[in-house]
CSV table of C-alpha atoms in Angstrom, one decimal:
chain,number,residue,atom,x,y,z
A,770,MET,CA,-9.5,-57.4,34.9
A,771,ILE,CA,-12.3,-55.0,33.8
A,772,ASN,CA,-14.8,-53.2,36.5
A,773,LEU,CA,-18.0,-52.1,35.1
A,774,THR,CA,-19.6,-49.3,37.1
A,775,PRO,CA,-22.6,-47.2,35.6
A,776,GLU,CA,-20.3,-44.1,35.9
A,777,THR,CA,-17.4,-46.0,33.8
A,778,VAL,CA,-19.7,-47.4,30.7
A,779,LEU,CA,-22.6,-44.8,30.5
A,780,PRO,CA,-22.5,-41.1,28.0
A,781,ASP,CA,-21.3,-38.2,30.1
A,782,ASP,CA,-25.5,-37.4,30.1
A,783,GLY,CA,-26.0,-41.0,32.0
A,784,THR,CA,-29.4,-42.0,31.3
A,785,SER,CA,-30.8,-38.6,29.7
A,786,GLY,CA,-30.9,-39.6,26.4
A,787,THR,CA,-32.8,-42.9,25.4
A,788,LEU,CA,-31.1,-45.6,25.5
A,789,VAL,CA,-31.2,-49.2,24.6
A,790,GLY,CA,-29.8,-52.4,25.3
A,791,ARG,CA,-29.3,-56.3,25.3
A,792,VAL,CA,-28.5,-58.5,28.3
A,793,TRP,CA,-29.1,-61.9,28.8
A,794,ARG,CA,-31.7,-63.7,30.8
A,795,PRO,CA,-30.7,-66.9,32.6
A,796,ASP,CA,-34.2,-67.3,34.1
A,797,VAL,CA,-35.8,-67.2,30.3
A,798,ASP,CA,-32.2,-68.7,29.3
A,799,GLY,CA,-32.2,-66.1,26.0
A,800,PRO,CA,-31.7,-62.1,25.5
A,801,ALA,CA,-33.9,-59.3,26.1
A,802,VAL,CA,-33.9,-56.4,24.5
A,803,VAL,CA,-33.9,-54.0,27.2
A,804,ALA,CA,-34.2,-49.8,28.2
A,805,VAL,CA,-31.9,-48.6,30.2
A,806,ARG,CA,-33.3,-45.8,32.3
A,807,ASP,CA,-32.4,-43.9,35.3
A,808,ASP,CA,-34.2,-46.4,38.0
A,809,GLY,CA,-32.9,-49.6,36.3
A,810,VAL,CA,-33.3,-51.6,33.2
A,811,TYR,CA,-36.4,-52.3,31.7
A,812,ASP,CA,-37.2,-55.8,30.0
A,813,VAL,CA,-39.3,-54.4,26.4
A,814,THR,CA,-38.9,-57.8,24.4
A,815,SER,CA,-42.8,-58.4,24.5
A,816,ALA,CA,-43.0,-55.0,22.6
A,817,PHE,CA,-39.6,-55.7,20.7
A,818,PRO,CA,-38.4,-59.1,19.7
A,819,THR,CA,-35.4,-57.7,18.6
A,820,VAL,CA,-33.9,-54.6,18.9
A,821,SER,CA,-33.8,-54.7,14.3
A,822,ALA,CA,-37.6,-54.7,15.0
A,823,LEU,CA,-37.0,-51.5,17.7
A,824,CYS,CA,-35.2,-49.5,14.9
A,825,GLU,CA,-37.5,-50.2,12.8
A,826,GLN,CA,-40.3,-48.1,14.4
A,827,ASP,CA,-41.3,-44.5,12.7
A,828,GLU,CA,-39.8,-43.4,15.9
A,829,PRO,CA,-37.9,-45.5,18.0
A,830,ALA,CA,-37.0,-43.3,21.3
A,831,THR,CA,-40.6,-42.5,21.0
A,832,ALA,CA,-41.7,-45.9,20.7
A,833,LEU,CA,-39.4,-47.2,23.3
A,834,ARG,CA,-40.5,-44.2,26.1
A,835,SER,CA,-44.0,-45.5,25.5
A,836,MET,CA,-43.2,-48.7,26.9
A,837,GLY,CA,-43.1,-49.4,30.5
A,838,GLY,CA,-41.3,-53.4,30.7
A,839,GLN,CA,-40.1,-55.4,33.2
A,840,HIS,CA,-38.1,-54.2,35.4
A,841,ILE,CA,-35.2,-56.5,35.9
A,842,GLY,CA,-32.3,-55.0,37.8
A,843,ASP,CA,-29.9,-52.5,38.7
A,844,LEU,CA,-27.8,-51.9,35.6
A,845,ALA,CA,-24.9,-52.3,38.1
A,846,ALA,CA,-25.2,-55.3,39.0
A,847,ILE,CA,-25.8,-56.1,35.2
A,848,LEU,CA,-22.1,-54.5,34.4
A,849,ALA,CA,-20.4,-55.8,37.3
A,850,ASN,CA,-21.4,-59.5,36.4
A,851,THR,CA,-21.1,-59.0,32.7
A,852,PRO,CA,-17.0,-59.9,32.5
A,853,PRO,CA,-16.3,-63.7,31.5
A,854,ASP,CA,-14.1,-64.4,34.5
A,855,ARG,CA,-16.0,-63.7,37.3
A,856,ARG,CA,-19.8,-63.5,35.2
A,857,ASP,CA,-22.2,-65.8,37.6
A,858,PRO,CA,-24.4,-67.8,35.0
A,859,ALA,CA,-27.2,-67.8,36.7
A,860,LYS,CA,-27.5,-64.2,36.8
A,861,PRO,CA,-28.1,-61.2,34.4
A,862,TRP,CA,-25.1,-59.5,32.0
A,863,LEU,CA,-25.1,-57.3,29.5
A,864,LEU,CA,-24.6,-58.1,25.9
A,865,ALA,CA,-24.0,-55.7,22.5
A,866,PRO,CA,-26.4,-53.3,21.7
A,867,VAL,CA,-27.7,-55.2,18.3
A,868,ASP,CA,-29.1,-58.6,17.0
A,869,LEU,CA,-30.5,-59.5,13.7
A,870,GLN,CA,-28.4,-56.4,11.7
A,871,VAL,CA,-26.2,-57.2,9.6
A,872,LEU,CA,-22.9,-55.8,10.7
A,873,LYS,CA,-21.2,-53.5,7.9
A,874,ALA,CA,-18.3,-51.4,7.9
A,875,ALA,CA,-16.5,-48.3,5.7
A,876,GLY,CA,-13.0,-48.3,5.6
A,877,VAL,CA,-10.5,-45.4,4.5
A,878,THR,CA,-12.7,-42.9,5.2
A,879,PHE,CA,-10.1,-40.7,6.4
A,880,ALA,CA,-7.0,-39.3,5.1
A,881,ILE,CA,-4.6,-40.5,7.7
A,882,SER,CA,-6.5,-44.3,7.9
A,883,MET,CA,-6.4,-44.2,3.8
A,884,LEU,CA,-2.2,-43.6,4.0
A,885,GLU,CA,-1.3,-46.0,6.9
A,886,ARG,CA,-3.5,-49.0,4.0
A,887,VAL,CA,-1.4,-47.6,1.7
A,888,ILE,CA,1.1,-48.3,3.9
A,889,GLU,CA,0.0,-52.0,4.5
A,890,GLU,CA,0.1,-52.7,1.2
A,891,ARG,CA,3.4,-51.3,0.3
A,892,ALA,CA,5.3,-53.3,3.4
A,893,ARG,CA,3.2,-56.1,2.9
A,894,GLY,CA,2.5,-56.7,6.2
A,895,ASN,CA,6.1,-56.3,7.6
A,896,PRO,CA,5.4,-53.8,10.5
A,897,ALA,CA,9.4,-52.5,10.2
A,898,SER,CA,9.1,-51.2,6.6
A,899,ALA,CA,6.6,-48.9,6.8
A,900,GLU,CA,8.3,-46.4,8.6
A,901,ALA,CA,10.7,-45.8,5.7
A,902,ILE,CA,7.2,-46.9,3.5
A,903,ARG,CA,5.6,-43.7,5.5
A,904,LYS,CA,8.3,-41.5,5.1
A,905,GLU,CA,8.1,-41.7,1.0
A,906,VAL,CA,4.2,-42.0,0.9
A,907,VAL,CA,3.9,-38.6,2.5
A,908,ARG,CA,6.4,-36.5,0.4
A,909,LEU,CA,4.5,-38.0,-2.7
A,910,VAL,CA,1.2,-37.4,-1.9
A,911,GLY,CA,1.3,-35.1,1.6
A,912,ASP,CA,-0.8,-36.1,4.7
A,913,ASP,CA,-3.6,-33.6,4.5
A,914,PHE,CA,-6.9,-35.0,2.4
A,915,SER,CA,-9.0,-33.5,4.9
A,916,LYS,CA,-10.6,-30.3,1.9
A,917,LEU,CA,-10.6,-33.0,-0.8
A,918,LYS,CA,-14.3,-34.3,-2.0
A,919,PRO,CA,-13.9,-38.1,-2.9
A,920,GLY,CA,-14.6,-38.4,-6.7
A,921,SER,CA,-14.5,-34.9,-7.4
A,922,ASP,CA,-13.1,-33.5,-10.6
A,923,GLN,CA,-9.6,-32.4,-8.3
A,924,ALA,CA,-9.3,-35.9,-7.1
A,925,MET,CA,-9.6,-37.2,-9.8
A,926,HIS,CA,-6.5,-34.9,-10.9
A,927,LEU,CA,-5.0,-36.0,-8.0
A,928,LYS,CA,-5.7,-39.7,-9.3
A,929,GLN,CA,-4.1,-39.2,-12.5
A,930,VAL,CA,-0.9,-37.5,-11.1
A,931,LEU,CA,-0.2,-40.3,-8.6
A,932,ILE,CA,-0.9,-43.1,-11.6
A,933,GLU,CA,1.6,-40.7,-13.2
A,934,GLN,CA,4.5,-41.1,-10.3
A,935,ASN,CA,3.8,-45.2,-10.1
A,936,ALA,CA,2.0,-43.6,-6.4
A,937,TRP,CA,-1.7,-44.8,-7.1
A,938,SER,CA,-3.3,-47.2,-4.7
A,939,GLN,CA,-6.3,-49.8,-4.2
A,940,TYR,CA,-6.4,-48.0,-0.9
A,941,LEU,CA,-6.3,-44.7,-2.7
A,942,GLU,CA,-8.8,-45.4,-5.2
A,943,VAL,CA,-11.7,-45.7,-2.0
A,944,GLY,CA,-10.4,-43.3,-0.2
A,945,ILE,CA,-10.9,-40.4,-3.1
A,946,GLY,CA,-13.0,-42.3,-5.7
A,947,PRO,CA,-16.2,-41.7,-6.0
A,948,ASP,CA,-17.1,-45.6,-4.8
A,949,ALA,CA,-16.8,-46.0,-0.6
A,950,GLU,CA,-15.3,-49.7,0.9
A,951,VAL,CA,-18.0,-50.7,2.7
A,952,PHE,CA,-17.6,-54.2,3.8
A,953,THR,CA,-19.2,-56.9,6.2
A,954,LYS,CA,-17.4,-56.5,9.3
A,955,ALA,CA,-18.5,-59.6,10.7
A,956,PRO,CA,-21.8,-62.5,11.1
A,957,THR,CA,-25.3,-61.2,12.5
A,958,LEU,CA,-25.4,-61.8,16.3
A,959,SER,CA,-21.3,-62.4,16.5
A,960,SER,CA,-20.5,-58.8,18.3
A,961,VAL,CA,-19.4,-58.2,21.7
A,962,GLY,CA,-20.1,-55.9,23.9
A,963,THR,CA,-18.7,-53.7,26.5
A,964,GLY,CA,-16.7,-55.4,29.6
A,965,MET,CA,-16.2,-59.0,27.4
A,966,ASP,CA,-13.0,-60.2,25.7
A,967,ALA,CA,-11.9,-59.4,21.8
A,968,GLY,CA,-10.2,-60.9,19.4
A,969,LEU,CA,-7.2,-60.8,17.4
A,970,HIS,CA,-5.8,-64.2,15.3
A,971,PRO,CA,-3.6,-66.2,16.8
A,972,LYS,CA,-1.0,-65.8,13.7
A,973,SER,CA,-1.3,-62.4,13.7
A,974,THR,CA,1.7,-60.7,14.9
A,975,TRP,CA,1.1,-56.6,13.9
A,976,ASN,CA,-2.0,-54.8,14.4
A,977,ASN,CA,-4.9,-52.5,16.7
A,978,PRO,CA,-8.1,-51.4,17.5
A,979,GLU,CA,-9.7,-49.1,15.4
A,980,PRO,CA,-12.4,-46.7,17.5
A,981,GLU,CA,-15.3,-46.0,15.6
A,982,VAL,CA,-19.0,-44.6,15.7
A,983,VAL,CA,-21.6,-47.5,14.3
A,984,LEU,CA,-24.7,-46.1,13.4
A,985,ALA,CA,-28.2,-47.8,13.5
A,986,VAL,CA,-29.9,-48.3,10.1
A,987,SER,CA,-33.6,-49.0,9.5
A,988,SER,CA,-34.6,-51.8,6.4
A,989,ARG,CA,-35.7,-48.2,4.9
A,990,GLY,CA,-32.5,-46.7,5.1
A,991,GLY,CA,-33.1,-44.4,8.0
A,992,ILE,CA,-30.6,-43.7,10.2
A,993,VAL,CA,-31.8,-44.2,14.4
A,994,GLY,CA,-28.6,-44.2,16.3
A,995,ALA,CA,-25.1,-44.4,17.5
A,996,MET,CA,-22.8,-46.7,19.1
A,997,LEU,CA,-19.2,-47.3,19.2
A,998,GLY,CA,-17.1,-49.5,18.2
A,999,ASN,CA,-14.0,-51.3,17.5
A,1000,ASP,CA,-13.3,-52.8,14.4
A,1001,VAL,CA,-10.5,-55.0,15.5
A,1002,ASN,CA,-7.9,-55.6,12.2
A,1003,LEU,CA,-5.1,-57.4,11.5
A,1004,ARG,CA,-2.6,-55.0,9.6
A,1005,ASP,CA,-0.4,-57.5,8.9
A,1006,PHE,CA,-2.7,-60.2,6.8
A,1007,GLU,CA,-4.8,-57.4,4.6
A,1008,GLY,CA,-1.1,-55.2,4.3
A,1009,ARG,CA,-0.2,-58.9,2.6
A,1010,SER,CA,-3.1,-58.6,0.1
A,1011,ALA,CA,-6.5,-57.0,0.0
A,1012,LEU,CA,-7.7,-60.0,-0.7
A,1013,LEU,CA,-7.4,-61.6,2.7
A,1014,LEU,CA,-9.5,-58.5,4.1
A,1015,SER,CA,-12.1,-61.3,5.8
A,1016,LYS,CA,-9.7,-62.9,7.7
A,1017,ALA,CA,-8.4,-59.5,8.7
A,1018,LYS,CA,-11.2,-58.6,10.2
A,1019,ASP,CA,-14.0,-61.3,10.6
A,1020,ASN,CA,-12.2,-63.2,13.1
A,1021,ASN,CA,-14.3,-65.3,16.6
A,1022,ALA,CA,-15.2,-61.7,19.2
A,1023,SER,CA,-13.3,-58.8,16.5
A,1024,CYS,CA,-16.6,-57.4,16.4
A,1025,ALA,CA,-17.0,-55.1,19.7
A,1026,ILE,CA,-20.5,-52.8,19.4
A,1027,GLY,CA,-21.4,-50.9,22.6
A,1028,PRO,CA,-22.0,-49.8,25.5
A,1029,LEU,CA,-25.4,-49.0,24.3
A,1030,LEU,CA,-27.7,-47.8,21.5
A,1031,ARG,CA,-28.4,-44.4,21.9
A,1032,LEU,CA,-31.8,-43.6,19.7
A,1033,PHE,CA,-31.9,-40.3,18.3
A,1034,ASP,CA,-34.2,-37.6,19.9
A,1035,LYS,CA,-34.2,-34.4,21.1
A,1036,THR,CA,-31.1,-34.8,23.2
A,1037,PHE,CA,-28.4,-36.7,20.6
A,1038,THR,CA,-28.9,-36.6,16.6
A,1039,LEU,CA,-26.7,-37.3,13.6
A,1040,ASP,CA,-25.3,-33.8,14.3
A,1041,ASP,CA,-24.1,-34.8,17.2
A,1042,VAL,CA,-22.4,-37.7,15.1
A,1043,ARG,CA,-20.8,-35.2,12.8
A,1044,LYS,CA,-19.0,-33.6,15.7
A,1045,MET,CA,-18.4,-36.4,17.1
A,1046,ASP,CA,-14.5,-36.9,19.1
A,1047,VAL,CA,-13.9,-40.8,19.9
A,1048,ALA,CA,-10.9,-41.7,22.5
A,1049,LEU,CA,-9.3,-44.7,22.8
A,1050,ASN,CA,-7.0,-45.4,25.2
A,1051,VAL,CA,-5.0,-48.9,25.0
A,1052,THR,CA,-3.8,-49.8,28.9
A,1053,GLY,CA,-0.8,-52.8,28.7
A,1054,SER,CA,-0.1,-55.5,31.5
A,1055,ASP,CA,3.4,-54.4,30.2
A,1056,GLY,CA,2.9,-50.7,31.4
A,1057,PHE,CA,2.8,-49.5,27.9
A,1058,VAL,CA,0.0,-47.1,27.0
A,1059,LEU,CA,-1.3,-45.7,23.4
A,1060,ASP,CA,-3.5,-42.4,23.7
A,1061,GLY,CA,-5.7,-41.3,20.4
A,1062,HIS,CA,-8.9,-40.2,18.8
A,1063,SER,CA,-11.0,-40.3,15.8
A,1064,SER,CA,-12.8,-36.6,14.9
A,1065,ILE,CA,-15.9,-37.5,12.6
A,1066,SER,CA,-15.5,-34.2,12.0
A,1067,LYS,CA,-12.7,-34.7,9.6
A,1068,ILE,CA,-14.6,-37.9,7.9
A,1069,SER,CA,-14.0,-37.9,3.8
A,1070,ARG,CA,-17.6,-38.6,3.4
A,1071,ASP,CA,-20.7,-37.5,5.0
A,1072,PRO,CA,-22.5,-40.4,7.3
A,1073,THR,CA,-25.4,-40.3,5.1
A,1074,ASP,CA,-23.2,-40.7,1.8
A,1075,LEU,CA,-22.0,-43.6,3.0
A,1076,VAL,CA,-25.0,-45.1,4.1
A,1077,ALA,CA,-26.6,-44.6,0.8
A,1078,GLN,CA,-24.2,-46.0,-0.8
A,1079,THR,CA,-25.2,-49.4,1.8
A,1080,ILE,CA,-28.3,-49.6,1.3
A,1081,GLY,CA,-30.7,-49.0,-2.0
A,1082,ALA,CA,-32.3,-50.2,-5.5
A,1083,VAL,CA,-28.9,-52.6,-6.1
A,1084,HIS,CA,-28.7,-53.7,-2.1
A,1085,GLN,CA,-31.4,-54.6,1.0
A,1086,TYR,CA,-31.2,-54.8,4.2
A,1087,PRO,CA,-34.5,-56.3,5.7
A,1088,ASP,CA,-33.6,-56.2,9.2
A,1089,GLY,CA,-31.3,-52.7,8.8
A,1090,PHE,CA,-27.7,-52.6,9.8
A,1091,ALA,CA,-25.7,-51.8,11.6
A,1092,LEU,CA,-22.3,-49.6,9.6
A,1093,PHE,CA,-18.7,-48.5,11.4
A,1094,LEU,CA,-18.0,-45.6,10.0
A,1095,GLY,CA,-14.4,-45.8,9.8
A,1096,THR,CA,-11.6,-44.0,12.2
A,1097,MET,CA,-8.5,-41.4,11.3
A,1098,PHE,CA,-6.6,-43.1,14.2
A,1099,ALA,CA,-3.3,-45.0,13.0
A,1100,PRO,CA,-1.2,-45.9,15.7
A,1101,VAL,CA,2.4,-45.6,14.9
A,1102,LYS,CA,3.6,-45.3,18.8
A,1103,ASP,CA,6.6,-48.2,19.1
A,1104,ARG,CA,6.0,-50.5,21.4
A,1105,ASP,CA,8.6,-52.9,21.9
A,1106,ALA,CA,11.7,-51.8,19.7
A,1107,PRO,CA,12.4,-48.2,17.7
A,1108,GLY,CA,10.3,-48.5,14.6
A,1109,GLN,CA,8.5,-51.7,15.3
A,1110,GLY,CA,5.3,-49.6,15.8
A,1111,PHE,CA,2.4,-50.9,17.8
A,1112,THR,CA,0.8,-54.2,17.7
A,1113,HIS,CA,-1.8,-55.5,20.9
A,1114,LYS,CA,-0.5,-58.3,23.6
A,1115,ARG,CA,-2.5,-60.4,25.4
A,1116,ASP,CA,-4.3,-59.0,27.9
A,1117,ASP,CA,-4.3,-55.8,26.4
A,1118,ILE,CA,-7.5,-53.1,27.8
A,1119,VAL,CA,-9.1,-50.9,25.2
A,1120,THR,CA,-10.8,-48.6,26.3
A,1121,ILE,CA,-13.2,-46.4,23.1
A,1122,SER,CA,-15.0,-43.3,24.5
A,1123,ALA,CA,-17.1,-40.4,24.1
A,1124,PRO,CA,-19.0,-38.2,25.8
A,1125,GLN,CA,-22.6,-38.9,24.3
A,1126,LEU,CA,-22.0,-42.9,23.8
A,1127,GLY,CA,-20.0,-44.1,26.8
A,1128,ARG,CA,-17.3,-46.3,26.5
A,1129,LEU,CA,-16.5,-50.0,25.2
A,1130,VAL,CA,-14.0,-51.4,27.1
A,1131,ASN,CA,-13.1,-55.4,26.0
A,1132,ARG,CA,-9.5,-56.8,27.0
A,1133,MET,CA,-8.2,-58.2,24.2
A,1134,ARG,CA,-7.1,-62.2,24.1
A,1135,ASN,CA,-6.7,-64.4,21.2
A,1136,SER,CA,-9.9,-65.1,19.1
A,1137,ASP,CA,-9.5,-69.0,20.1
A,1138,GLU,CA,-9.4,-68.2,23.6
A,1139,CYS,CA,-12.1,-66.0,23.5
A,1140,GLU,CA,-15.8,-67.1,24.2
A,1141,PRO,CA,-16.9,-69.1,21.0
A,1142,TRP,CA,-19.7,-68.0,19.8
A,1143,THR,CA,-22.4,-70.7,20.0
A,1144,PHE,CA,-26.3,-68.2,19.2
A,1145,GLY,CA,-26.7,-67.7,15.7
A,1146,VAL,CA,-30.0,-67.0,14.3
A,1147,GLY,CA,-31.8,-70.3,14.5
A,1148,ALA,CA,-31.5,-70.2,18.6
A,1149,LEU,CA,-32.4,-66.4,18.6
A,1150,MET,CA,-35.7,-67.2,16.7
A,1151,ARG,CA,-36.1,-70.6,18.5
A,1152,SER,CA,-36.0,-68.4,22.3
A,1153,LEU,CA,-38.0,-66.6,21.3
A,1154,ALA,CA,-40.8,-69.0,19.9
A,1155,ARG,CA,-40.2,-70.4,23.4
A,1156,ARG,CA,-41.7,-67.2,24.9
A,1157,LYS,CA,-44.2,-66.9,23.0
A,1158,LEU,CA,-42.6,-63.3,21.5
A,1159,ILE,CA,-43.3,-64.1,17.7
């Protein structure tokens, strides 16, 4: 069971920053854009019908602080009503803090993650082969690319050496080559928030969480804030073939974002993101515990570079986008048998946290057991029109 309280969800400095979220309001039968403040949760949908619209403001944090809004409840009560098992459908609950933004993700942005992707590729989705291949790959290419700038002359020289040793990989190409891997993680409006169930494909037997920072980016390419995310990954599917990436990444409830979007202001900036450590805890009903972390300071590509490779003259996002920055977390701790590595089990509780962004908590279930996704873009437009908000 997941118990959500303000103390376990909010950033370490509480509501000192500019915090925006989304709440389902049963009384209006639709979602509300909300400001989370010290004295409660305020509906600001009359000014900003979507979080996307708020992010399009010249200074989103200033714009949000200038709005009084309608008080719709205490954060504690809304959080307590969010987990699906105990939800009263007549009361408000928290949603993921993004709406019309396209859900994008950058892959292979950390050296250790890059090596694990090479291992997945060579293991062909078989975790039993992973440990031996891991030792071989580290022997050939090492395990520290932190000082290697992707696309540099040094990186291109390394590429040639690895090709000559028959050790080159498509994952190394995007890890140290000039072009970043940026893919669409999930459909717009499909992400789940904190306290909700996150989904795994029922046919997957080798999978893992990916704790990441998620940037909120406007249609002009401006980075306006950040959240936490779990880019749930199926190692067996992607390992069998990179062409299965969409099936490995995009399943019902496989994109978790939250708990809230913290907008950039005097208390929180992009430089804070660059220095951020993201912690991971997986606790299973079998007593298994896994801890990990991802340090953005060790990322191979700066967040501004990843954003610039996502949006520009060749690709536009009129409603903005949310961008997962990637992770350095690579799960190698054995769970069942030696050499088998880590994989999820039903009812694992995954907690992803960072001091300035709070805690994103999800229970793992098969995707077909999670709440079906039924509220799409058309439903949102009809809801806002019915409330005369657009």
